mmCIF file of C-alpha atoms in Angstrom:
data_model
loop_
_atom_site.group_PDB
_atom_site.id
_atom_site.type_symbol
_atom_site.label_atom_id
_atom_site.label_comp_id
_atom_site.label_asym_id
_atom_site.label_seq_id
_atom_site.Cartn_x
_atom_site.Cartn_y
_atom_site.Cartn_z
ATOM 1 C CA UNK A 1 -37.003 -4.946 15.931
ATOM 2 C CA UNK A 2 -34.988 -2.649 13.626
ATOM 3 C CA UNK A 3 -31.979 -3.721 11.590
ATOM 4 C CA UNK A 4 -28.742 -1.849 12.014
ATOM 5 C CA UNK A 5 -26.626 -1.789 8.920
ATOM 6 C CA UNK A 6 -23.154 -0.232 9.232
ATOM 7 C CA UNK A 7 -21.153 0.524 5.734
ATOM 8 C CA UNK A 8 -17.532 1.922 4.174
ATOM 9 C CA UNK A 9 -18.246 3.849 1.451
ATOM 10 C CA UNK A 10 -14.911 3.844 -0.765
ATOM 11 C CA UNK A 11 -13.700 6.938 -1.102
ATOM 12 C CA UNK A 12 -13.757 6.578 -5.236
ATOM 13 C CA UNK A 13 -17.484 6.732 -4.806
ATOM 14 C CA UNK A 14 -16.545 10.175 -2.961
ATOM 15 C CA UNK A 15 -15.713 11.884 -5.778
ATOM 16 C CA UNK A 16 -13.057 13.608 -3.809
ATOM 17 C CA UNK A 17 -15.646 15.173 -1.617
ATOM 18 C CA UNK A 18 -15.180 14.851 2.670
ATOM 19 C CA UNK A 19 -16.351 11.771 3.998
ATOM 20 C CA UNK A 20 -19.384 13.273 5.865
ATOM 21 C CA UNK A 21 -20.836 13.087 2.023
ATOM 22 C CA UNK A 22 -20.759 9.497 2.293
ATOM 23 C CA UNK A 23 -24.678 9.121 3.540
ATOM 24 C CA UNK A 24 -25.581 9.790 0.105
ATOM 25 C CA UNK A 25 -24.525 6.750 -2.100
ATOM 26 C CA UNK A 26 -25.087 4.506 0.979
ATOM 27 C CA UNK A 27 -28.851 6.088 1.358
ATOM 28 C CA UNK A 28 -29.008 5.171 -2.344
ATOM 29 C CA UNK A 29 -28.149 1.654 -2.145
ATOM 30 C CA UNK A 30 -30.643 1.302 0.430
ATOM 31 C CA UNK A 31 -33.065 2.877 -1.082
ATOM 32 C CA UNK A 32 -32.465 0.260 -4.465
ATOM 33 C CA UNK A 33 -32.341 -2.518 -2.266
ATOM 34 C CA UNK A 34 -36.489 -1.665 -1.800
ATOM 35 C CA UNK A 35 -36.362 -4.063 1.336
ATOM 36 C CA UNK A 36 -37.175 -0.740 3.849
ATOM 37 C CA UNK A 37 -40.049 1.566 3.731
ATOM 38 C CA UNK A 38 -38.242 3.704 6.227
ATOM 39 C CA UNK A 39 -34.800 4.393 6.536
ATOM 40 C CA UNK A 40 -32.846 6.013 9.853
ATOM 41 C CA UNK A 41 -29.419 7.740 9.836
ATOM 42 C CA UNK A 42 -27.335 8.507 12.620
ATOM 43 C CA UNK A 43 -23.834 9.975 12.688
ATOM 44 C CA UNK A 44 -21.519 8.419 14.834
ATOM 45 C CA UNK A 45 -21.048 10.696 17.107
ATOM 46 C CA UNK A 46 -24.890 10.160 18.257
ATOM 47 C CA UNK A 47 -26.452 7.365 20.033
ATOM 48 C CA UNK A 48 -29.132 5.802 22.065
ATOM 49 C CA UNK A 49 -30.543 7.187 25.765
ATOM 50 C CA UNK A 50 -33.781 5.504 25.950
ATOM 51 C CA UNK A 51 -34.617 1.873 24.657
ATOM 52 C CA UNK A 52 -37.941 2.147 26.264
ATOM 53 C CA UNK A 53 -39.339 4.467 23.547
ATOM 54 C CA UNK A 54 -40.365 2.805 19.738
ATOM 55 C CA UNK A 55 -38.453 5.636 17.610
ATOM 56 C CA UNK A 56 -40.746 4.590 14.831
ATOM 57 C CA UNK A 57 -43.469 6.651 16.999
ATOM 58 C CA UNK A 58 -41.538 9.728 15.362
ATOM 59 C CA UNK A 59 -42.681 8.427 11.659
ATOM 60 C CA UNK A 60 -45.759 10.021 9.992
ATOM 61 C CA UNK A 61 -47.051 9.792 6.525
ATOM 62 C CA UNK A 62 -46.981 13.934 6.189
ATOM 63 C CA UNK A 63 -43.370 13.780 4.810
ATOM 64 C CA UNK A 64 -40.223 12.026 3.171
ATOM 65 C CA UNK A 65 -37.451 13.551 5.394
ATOM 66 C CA UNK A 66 -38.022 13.816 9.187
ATOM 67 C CA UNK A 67 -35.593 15.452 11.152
ATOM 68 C CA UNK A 68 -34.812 18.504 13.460
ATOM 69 C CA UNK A 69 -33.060 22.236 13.394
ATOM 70 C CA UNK A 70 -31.068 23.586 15.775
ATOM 71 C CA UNK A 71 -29.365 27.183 16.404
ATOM 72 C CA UNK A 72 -28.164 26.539 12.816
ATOM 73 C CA UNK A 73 -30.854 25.395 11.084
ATOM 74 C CA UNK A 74 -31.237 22.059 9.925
ATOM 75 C CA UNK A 75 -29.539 18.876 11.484
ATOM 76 C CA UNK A 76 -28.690 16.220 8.984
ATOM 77 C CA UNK A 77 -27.064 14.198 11.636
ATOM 78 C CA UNK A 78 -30.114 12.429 12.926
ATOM 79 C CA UNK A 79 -32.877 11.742 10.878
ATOM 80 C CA UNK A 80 -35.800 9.320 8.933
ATOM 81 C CA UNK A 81 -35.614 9.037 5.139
ATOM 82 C CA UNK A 82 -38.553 7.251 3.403
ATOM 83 C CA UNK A 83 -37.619 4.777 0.936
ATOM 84 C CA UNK A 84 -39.749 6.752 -2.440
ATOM 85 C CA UNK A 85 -38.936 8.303 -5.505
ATOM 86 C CA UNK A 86 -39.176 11.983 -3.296
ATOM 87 C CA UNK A 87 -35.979 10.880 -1.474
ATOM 88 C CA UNK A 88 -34.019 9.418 -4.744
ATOM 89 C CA UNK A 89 -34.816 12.742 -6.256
ATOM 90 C CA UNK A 90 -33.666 14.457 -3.496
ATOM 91 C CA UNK A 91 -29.865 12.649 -2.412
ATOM 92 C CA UNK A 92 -29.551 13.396 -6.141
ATOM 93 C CA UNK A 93 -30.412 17.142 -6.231
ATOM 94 C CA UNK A 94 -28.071 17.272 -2.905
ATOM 95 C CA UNK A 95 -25.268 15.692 -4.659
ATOM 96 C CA UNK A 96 -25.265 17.988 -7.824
ATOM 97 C CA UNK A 97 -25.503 20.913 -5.370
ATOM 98 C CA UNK A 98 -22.678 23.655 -6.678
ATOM 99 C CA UNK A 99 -19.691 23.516 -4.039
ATOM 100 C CA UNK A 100 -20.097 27.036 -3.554
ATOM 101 C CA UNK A 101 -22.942 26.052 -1.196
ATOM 102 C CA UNK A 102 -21.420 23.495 0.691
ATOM 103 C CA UNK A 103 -19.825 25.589 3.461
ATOM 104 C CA UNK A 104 -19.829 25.255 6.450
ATOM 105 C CA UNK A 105 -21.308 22.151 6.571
ATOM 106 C CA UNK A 106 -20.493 19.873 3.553
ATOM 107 C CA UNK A 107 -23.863 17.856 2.485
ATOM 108 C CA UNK A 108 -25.812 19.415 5.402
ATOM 109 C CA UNK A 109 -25.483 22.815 4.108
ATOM 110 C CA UNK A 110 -25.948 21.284 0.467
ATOM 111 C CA UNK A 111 -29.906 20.304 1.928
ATOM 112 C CA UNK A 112 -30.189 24.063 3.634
ATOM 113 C CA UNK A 113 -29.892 25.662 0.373
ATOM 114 C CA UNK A 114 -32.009 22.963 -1.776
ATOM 115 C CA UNK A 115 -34.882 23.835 0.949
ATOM 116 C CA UNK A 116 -34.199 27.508 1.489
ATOM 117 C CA UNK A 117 -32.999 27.483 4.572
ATOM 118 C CA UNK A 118 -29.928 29.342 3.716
ATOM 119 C CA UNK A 119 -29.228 32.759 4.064
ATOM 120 C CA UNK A 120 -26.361 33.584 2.006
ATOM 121 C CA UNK A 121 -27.447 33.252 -1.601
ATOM 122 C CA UNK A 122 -30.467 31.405 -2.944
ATOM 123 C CA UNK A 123 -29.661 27.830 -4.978
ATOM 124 C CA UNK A 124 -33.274 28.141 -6.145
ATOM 125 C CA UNK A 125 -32.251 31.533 -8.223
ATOM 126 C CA UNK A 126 -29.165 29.463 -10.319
ATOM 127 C CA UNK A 127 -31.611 26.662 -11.613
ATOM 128 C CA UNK A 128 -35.196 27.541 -10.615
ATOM 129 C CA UNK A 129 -36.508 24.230 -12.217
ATOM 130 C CA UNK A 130 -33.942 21.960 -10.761
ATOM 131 C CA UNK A 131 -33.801 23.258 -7.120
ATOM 132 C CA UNK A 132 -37.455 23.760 -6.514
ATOM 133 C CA UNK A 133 -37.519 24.814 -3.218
ATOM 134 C CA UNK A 134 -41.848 24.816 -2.509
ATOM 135 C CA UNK A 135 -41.203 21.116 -3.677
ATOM 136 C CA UNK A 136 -38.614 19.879 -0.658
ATOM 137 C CA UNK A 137 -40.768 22.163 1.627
ATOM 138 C CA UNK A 138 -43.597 20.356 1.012
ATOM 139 C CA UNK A 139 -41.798 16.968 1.494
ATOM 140 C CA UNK A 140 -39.729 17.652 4.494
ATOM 141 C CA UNK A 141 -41.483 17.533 8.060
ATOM 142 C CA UNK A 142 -39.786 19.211 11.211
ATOM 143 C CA UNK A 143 -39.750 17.306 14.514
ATOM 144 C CA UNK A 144 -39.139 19.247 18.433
ATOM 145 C CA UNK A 145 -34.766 19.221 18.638
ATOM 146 C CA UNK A 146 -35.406 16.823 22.024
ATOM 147 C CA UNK A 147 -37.733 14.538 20.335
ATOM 148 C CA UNK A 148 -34.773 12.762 18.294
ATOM 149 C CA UNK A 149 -31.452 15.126 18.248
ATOM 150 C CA UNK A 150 -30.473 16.624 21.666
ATOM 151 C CA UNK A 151 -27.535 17.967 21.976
ATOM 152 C CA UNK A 152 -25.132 17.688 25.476
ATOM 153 C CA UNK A 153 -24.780 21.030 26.692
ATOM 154 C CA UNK A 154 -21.254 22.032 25.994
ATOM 155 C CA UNK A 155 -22.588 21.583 22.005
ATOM 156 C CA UNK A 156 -25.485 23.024 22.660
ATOM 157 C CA UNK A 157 -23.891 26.212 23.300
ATOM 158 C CA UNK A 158 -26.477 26.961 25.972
ATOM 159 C CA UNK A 159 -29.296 26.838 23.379
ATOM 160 C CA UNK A 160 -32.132 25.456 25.726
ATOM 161 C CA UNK A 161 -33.949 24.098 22.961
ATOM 162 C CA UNK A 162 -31.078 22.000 21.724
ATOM 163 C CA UNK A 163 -29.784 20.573 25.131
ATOM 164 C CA UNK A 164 -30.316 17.534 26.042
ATOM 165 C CA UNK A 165 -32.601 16.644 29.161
ATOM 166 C CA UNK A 166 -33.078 13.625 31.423
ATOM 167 C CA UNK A 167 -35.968 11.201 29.137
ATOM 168 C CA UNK A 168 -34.565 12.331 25.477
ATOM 169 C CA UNK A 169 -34.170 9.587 23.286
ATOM 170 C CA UNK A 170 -30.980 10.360 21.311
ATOM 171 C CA UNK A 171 -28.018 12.341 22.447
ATOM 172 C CA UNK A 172 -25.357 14.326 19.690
ATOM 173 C CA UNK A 173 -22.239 15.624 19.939
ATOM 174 C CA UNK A 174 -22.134 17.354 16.542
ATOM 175 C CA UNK A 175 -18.530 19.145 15.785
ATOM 176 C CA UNK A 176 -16.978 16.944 18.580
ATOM 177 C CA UNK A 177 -14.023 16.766 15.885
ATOM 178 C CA UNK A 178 -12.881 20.134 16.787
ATOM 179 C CA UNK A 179 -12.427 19.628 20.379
ATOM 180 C CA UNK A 180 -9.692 17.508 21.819
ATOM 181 C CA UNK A 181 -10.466 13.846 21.883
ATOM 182 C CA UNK A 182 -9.864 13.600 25.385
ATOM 183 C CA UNK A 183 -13.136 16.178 25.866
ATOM 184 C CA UNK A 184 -15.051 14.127 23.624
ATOM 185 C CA UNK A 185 -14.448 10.756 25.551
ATOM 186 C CA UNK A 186 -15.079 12.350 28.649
ATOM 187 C CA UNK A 187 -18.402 13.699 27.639
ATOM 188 C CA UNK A 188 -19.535 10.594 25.553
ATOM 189 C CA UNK A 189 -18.394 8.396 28.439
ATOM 190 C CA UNK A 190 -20.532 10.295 30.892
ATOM 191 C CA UNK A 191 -23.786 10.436 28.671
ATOM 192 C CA UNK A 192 -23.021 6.568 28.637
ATOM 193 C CA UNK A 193 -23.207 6.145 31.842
ATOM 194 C CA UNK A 194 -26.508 7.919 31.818
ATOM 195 C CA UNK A 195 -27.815 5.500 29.786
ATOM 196 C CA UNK A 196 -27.086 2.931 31.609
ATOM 197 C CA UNK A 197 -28.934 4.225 34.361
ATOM 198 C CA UNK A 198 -32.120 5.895 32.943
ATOM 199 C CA UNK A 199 -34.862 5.287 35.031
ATOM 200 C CA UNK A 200 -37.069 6.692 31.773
ATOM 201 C CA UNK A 201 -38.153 9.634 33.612
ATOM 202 C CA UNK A 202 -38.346 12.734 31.623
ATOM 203 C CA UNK A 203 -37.579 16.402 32.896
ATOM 204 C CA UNK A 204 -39.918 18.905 31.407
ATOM 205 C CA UNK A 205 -39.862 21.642 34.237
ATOM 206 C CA UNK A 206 -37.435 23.651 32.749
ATOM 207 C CA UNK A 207 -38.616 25.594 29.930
ATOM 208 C CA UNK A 208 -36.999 25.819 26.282
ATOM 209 C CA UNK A 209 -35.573 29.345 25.699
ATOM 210 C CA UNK A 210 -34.006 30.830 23.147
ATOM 211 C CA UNK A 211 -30.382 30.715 23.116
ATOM 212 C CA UNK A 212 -29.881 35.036 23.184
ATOM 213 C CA UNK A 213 -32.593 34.719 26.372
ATOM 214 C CA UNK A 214 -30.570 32.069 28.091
ATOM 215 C CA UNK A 215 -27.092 33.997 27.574
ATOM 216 C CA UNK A 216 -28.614 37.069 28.704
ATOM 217 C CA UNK A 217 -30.202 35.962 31.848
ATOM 218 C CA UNK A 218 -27.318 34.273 33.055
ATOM 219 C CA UNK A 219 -23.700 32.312 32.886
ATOM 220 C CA UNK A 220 -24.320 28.844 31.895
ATOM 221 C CA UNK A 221 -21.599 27.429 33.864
ATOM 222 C CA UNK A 222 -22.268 29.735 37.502
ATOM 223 C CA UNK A 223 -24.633 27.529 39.214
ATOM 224 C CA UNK A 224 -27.481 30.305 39.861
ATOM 225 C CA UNK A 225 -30.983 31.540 38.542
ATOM 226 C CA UNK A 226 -32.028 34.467 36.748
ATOM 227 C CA UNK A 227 -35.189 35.723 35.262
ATOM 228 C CA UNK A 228 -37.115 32.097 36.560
ATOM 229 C CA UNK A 229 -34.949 30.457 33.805
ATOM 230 C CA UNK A 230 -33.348 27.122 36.084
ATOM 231 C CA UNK A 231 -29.794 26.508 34.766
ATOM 232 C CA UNK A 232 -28.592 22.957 34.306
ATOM 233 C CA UNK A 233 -27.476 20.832 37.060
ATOM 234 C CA UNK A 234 -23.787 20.248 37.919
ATOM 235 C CA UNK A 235 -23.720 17.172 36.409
ATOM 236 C CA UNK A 236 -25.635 18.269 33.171
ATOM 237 C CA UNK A 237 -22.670 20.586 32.739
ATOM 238 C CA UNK A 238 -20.740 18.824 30.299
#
């Protein structure tokens, strides 16, 4: 079994940073406690589809940080952090990350520049032995989007590759704070009932595409094919 530890971080320990920074000192004091080779994050608006599946099956020794990108880039909402000096190192380089690179996405964006995957300006060129770049690369280990981060489809903004399909282990409703809350309770209730009815079957006849392709061939909420690309189902739709 796993052990599921749930934590306040004060907001003095914030530093008057948003609370999304808050997986930092908490990954720290894990990482002190040295009782966890592996550590798991989730955000809370993510959970559980399939209990069938051991997530540690995700975990290989090639890297420190596991986790996904989307349309965006990287995903620091779901991921594996290996208890090592690597990962110390690296919540620290994240949290002395100049606030000029913390937009749009607070601590997420913070990683994107530490690994270069950042467009805008390069963190490596302010401090090139600090924010060694080659370093996190070589530390950090991508994962397939559906393997441990899917997202439902209205935040998947018809990206097939993000969108979650019947057999994914972990559903995410990442920026469900900007919608109304009534949208986000409808959508997380009906993912929940999903997963309390999974037969553990898993849908791979509908091939990942590109999120330009998919919004080319066709509109995602129209109920027809284009271009042999199926659309979702109508109750995938939401």
């Amino acid at each position: 079994g796993y052990d599921l530890i749930i934590d306040e971080i004060p907001s003095t320990e914030l530093e008057g940073r948003q609370p999304v920074w808050g997986k930092i000192p908490f990954l720290r004091k894990l990482i002190h406690l040295k009782r966890y080779q592996w550590l798991m994050w989730m955000d809370m608006d993510a959970f559980f589809m399939r209990f069938d599946l051991p997530i540690h099956e995700l975990i290989t020794n090639d890297g420190d940080l596991i986790l996904a990108r989307d349309f965006n880039g990287i995903n620091f909402g779901v991921f594996f952090l290996r208890s090592s000096p690597y990962s110390t190192e690296l919540l620290s380089q994240m949290w002395s990350v100049p606030e000029q690179f913390w937009e749009p996405f607070q601590e997420q964006s913070a990683l994107s520049a530490l690994v270069g995957d950042y467009s805008k300006q390069k963190l490596e060129d302010s401090d090139p032995v600090k924010y060694n770049t080659t370093l996190h690369q070589q530390h950090i280990m991508y994962v397939r989007q559906r393997d441990m981060n899917s997202y439902g489809a209205w935040f998947a903004q018809g990206n097939r590759t993000a969108m979650w399909r019947e057999g994914d282990r972990i559903v995410h409703f990442p920026g469900c704070e900007l919608f109304p809350i009534s949208k986000c309770e409808y959508v997380m209730g009906k993912f929940y009932e999903k997963m309390l009815n999974d037969s553990g079957t898993e849908d791979d006849g509908i091939s990942d595409v590109p999120a330009q392709v998919y919004f080319s061939a066709h509109n995602i909420y129209n109920g027809t094919e284009s271009h042999g690309i199926k659309l979702i189902s109508d109750d995938m739709r939401y």
